[in-house]
Amino acid sequence: MARRWWSLVALSTAVLAVGIDLTVLNVALPNLATSLHASTSQLQWFVDAYSLVVAALLVPAGLLADRFGRRRLLMAAIAVFALGSVACAYAGSPAALVAGRAVLGIGAAVILTVSVSLLPVLFPDDHERQKATAAVMGCTMLGYPLGPVIGGWLLGHFWWGSIFLVNLPVAALALLAVLAVMPESRRARPPRPDTPGVIGATLGLSGLGLVGVTYGVIEAGQEGWGSPGALAPLAGGLAALAAFAAWERRRPRHHAEPLIDLGLFSSGPFAWGTVLATLVSFALFGLLFAMPQYFEGVTGLTALASGVRLLPFIGGFVLGAIVVTALQRDGEPHTPAGAGPRVPANIVASAGFAVMAAGLLLGATTTLDSAPGWAATWFVVCGLGLGSALPASMNVALGALGTERTGAGSGLIMACRQVGATVGVAVLGTVLNSGYRHHVAVTGLPPGAAGVARQGLGNGLVVAQRLGDGPLARSARSAFVLSLDEMLRVCAGTALVATVLALAFLSRRRSARTSPATVRPEPVVAGDL
């Protein structure tokens, strides 16, 4: 096997660790609500603290990888990821867990960026890169159901912190694999980076902007959209993001490289592939935030059984990825002899988003009395659509990059996806929380108990158990299911928007050789591939 394929195995192992961590926490959310006395808004922060850091650091990580070497940075990131896992495992309060998740996000940001940026370097052939992209995306997706299954088993035998320690053996294996087979690569003549811009924009403008928007949306779910506590940070966050965009639009001075090269978006394939990947992340991570709470709080499943219920999703995704690899056009002027017809990327992605929307609409018909197995049906449909749409969109965006810009470009793609994931958890979690607070019946309860019961499903069930109030427990479960259906309809609407956008705008007709984003290529220093 060529060294580049062994390198793909190493990359796949690294992103598997990140994929596991993305969902291993979700299955523990009901447990954390009780063990750490966490409200729904705090549960959202457990998820979003990780996503915010990842979103803020993905692009700087890409620039560092281009300049200093992708292999070197990947090894350091895996080590930080392992340290963050230990910090999360032994967190003793909600604040400590949020901090540990932020450290974990630092390592994950670099792992995701470098893994994607290496694909065009390792696999310049478009057809091979399609397979490699599907493999990396597949391993990330494989971590999604593996996280809840592994986490559910650990929660049944150990304390909740053990769900983070499971990252350690996977990280160790990934580190050894990268050390053994990964060649080093970097830009041969990288321009001087805009260091003040990178530091100021990342930590100040974009970081504060994302935190402000996320905090405002989460507070809106708790206090209402008219609350000053929600509107003030939301407005401040949007202002900071606008200032960040204005900063990045200025002309670089002294040939310094800006944090974000907005010229990349002049390539239609790159721009629309990135937009579509962002939209699907918005819907996906809201779904993964809500469903474990449904399985454990509404249907009464154990954490392990809840994780197993997510497996049909990955089955559908794998099948979809196999189909898209066979059908997607390779972008060359002539189809190789005997290869058969190729379906354009916009058709594949649009059909995938439409199938995903159909699955979400099926899920939105869930009732309090629906069997747990009903979720498996629409999970398969959603996974099939996602497995078709996401690799097709990502491959179009990656194919628009020249090898000299893979770090910055792929970092930007992954940053946009993480922004979609962060906003998805915040917005869809707020839809879930607002709907629950509206539907749950707390009339007749003492004021203190009523306030706690309205904070979320977990708290509502705890209050019902302490008071021996069976009607309250049923009301809490019913309110959650109604709000879950509302959230799934929003997810379906997002997928339908992506369907139209993919069909209208996603195209590979302009090659990377002529794209404005990839003119005047620079050599890349790389080891023996």
PDB file of C-alpha atoms in Angstrom, residues 36-37 81-82 86 96 127 140 238 256 261 277 296 314 339 345 360 362 364 369 374 396 407 441 463 475 527:
ATOM      1  CA  LEU A  36     -23.690  18.684  38.408  1.00  0.00           C
ATOM      2  CA  HIS A  37     -27.163  20.208  38.945  1.00  0.00           C
ATOM      3  CA  PHE A  81      -6.617  16.837  22.929  1.00  0.00           C
ATOM      4  CA  ALA A  82      -5.565  14.116  25.361  1.00  0.00           C
ATOM      5  CA  VAL A  86      -8.247  14.477  31.383  1.00  0.00           C
ATOM      6  CA  ALA A  96     -14.759  23.498  35.331  1.00  0.00           C
ATOM      7  CA  HIS A 127     -11.101  10.526  -7.991  1.00  0.00           C
ATOM      8  CA  THR A 140     -15.796  11.468  11.773  1.00  0.00           C
ATOM      9  CA  LEU A 238     -23.128  40.710  15.886  1.00  0.00           C
ATOM     10  CA  ALA A 256       1.186  40.103   5.346  1.00  0.00           C
ATOM     11  CA  ASP A 261      -8.432  35.173   2.563  1.00  0.00           C
ATOM     12  CA  ALA A 277     -21.561  22.098   4.717  1.00  0.00           C
ATOM     13  CA  GLU A 296     -33.320   8.663  28.186  1.00  0.00           C
ATOM     14  CA  ILE A 314     -24.355   5.916  10.764  1.00  0.00           C
ATOM     15  CA  ALA A 339     -16.374   3.907 -15.744  1.00  0.00           C
ATOM     16  CA  ALA A 345     -22.273  17.019  -7.737  1.00  0.00           C
ATOM     17  CA  LEU A 360     -36.480  15.003   9.605  1.00  0.00           C
ATOM     18  CA  LEU A 362     -40.819  11.941   9.575  1.00  0.00           C
ATOM     19  CA  ALA A 364     -41.317  15.566  13.518  1.00  0.00           C
ATOM     20  CA  ASP A 369     -46.446   7.144  22.716  1.00  0.00           C
ATOM     21  CA  TRP A 374     -39.635   4.639  15.266  1.00  0.00           C
ATOM     22  CA  VAL A 396     -16.527  20.318  -4.451  1.00  0.00           C
ATOM     23  CA  GLY A 407      -4.437  24.744   5.192  1.00  0.00           C
ATOM     24  CA  ALA A 441     -47.796  22.342  33.068  1.00  0.00           C
ATOM     25  CA  VAL A 463     -39.084  17.599  40.714  1.00  0.00           C
ATOM     26  CA  SER A 475     -46.440  16.716  31.291  1.00  0.00           C
ATOM     27  CA  GLY A 527       7.863  14.148   2.183  1.00  0.00           C
TER      28      GLY A 527
END
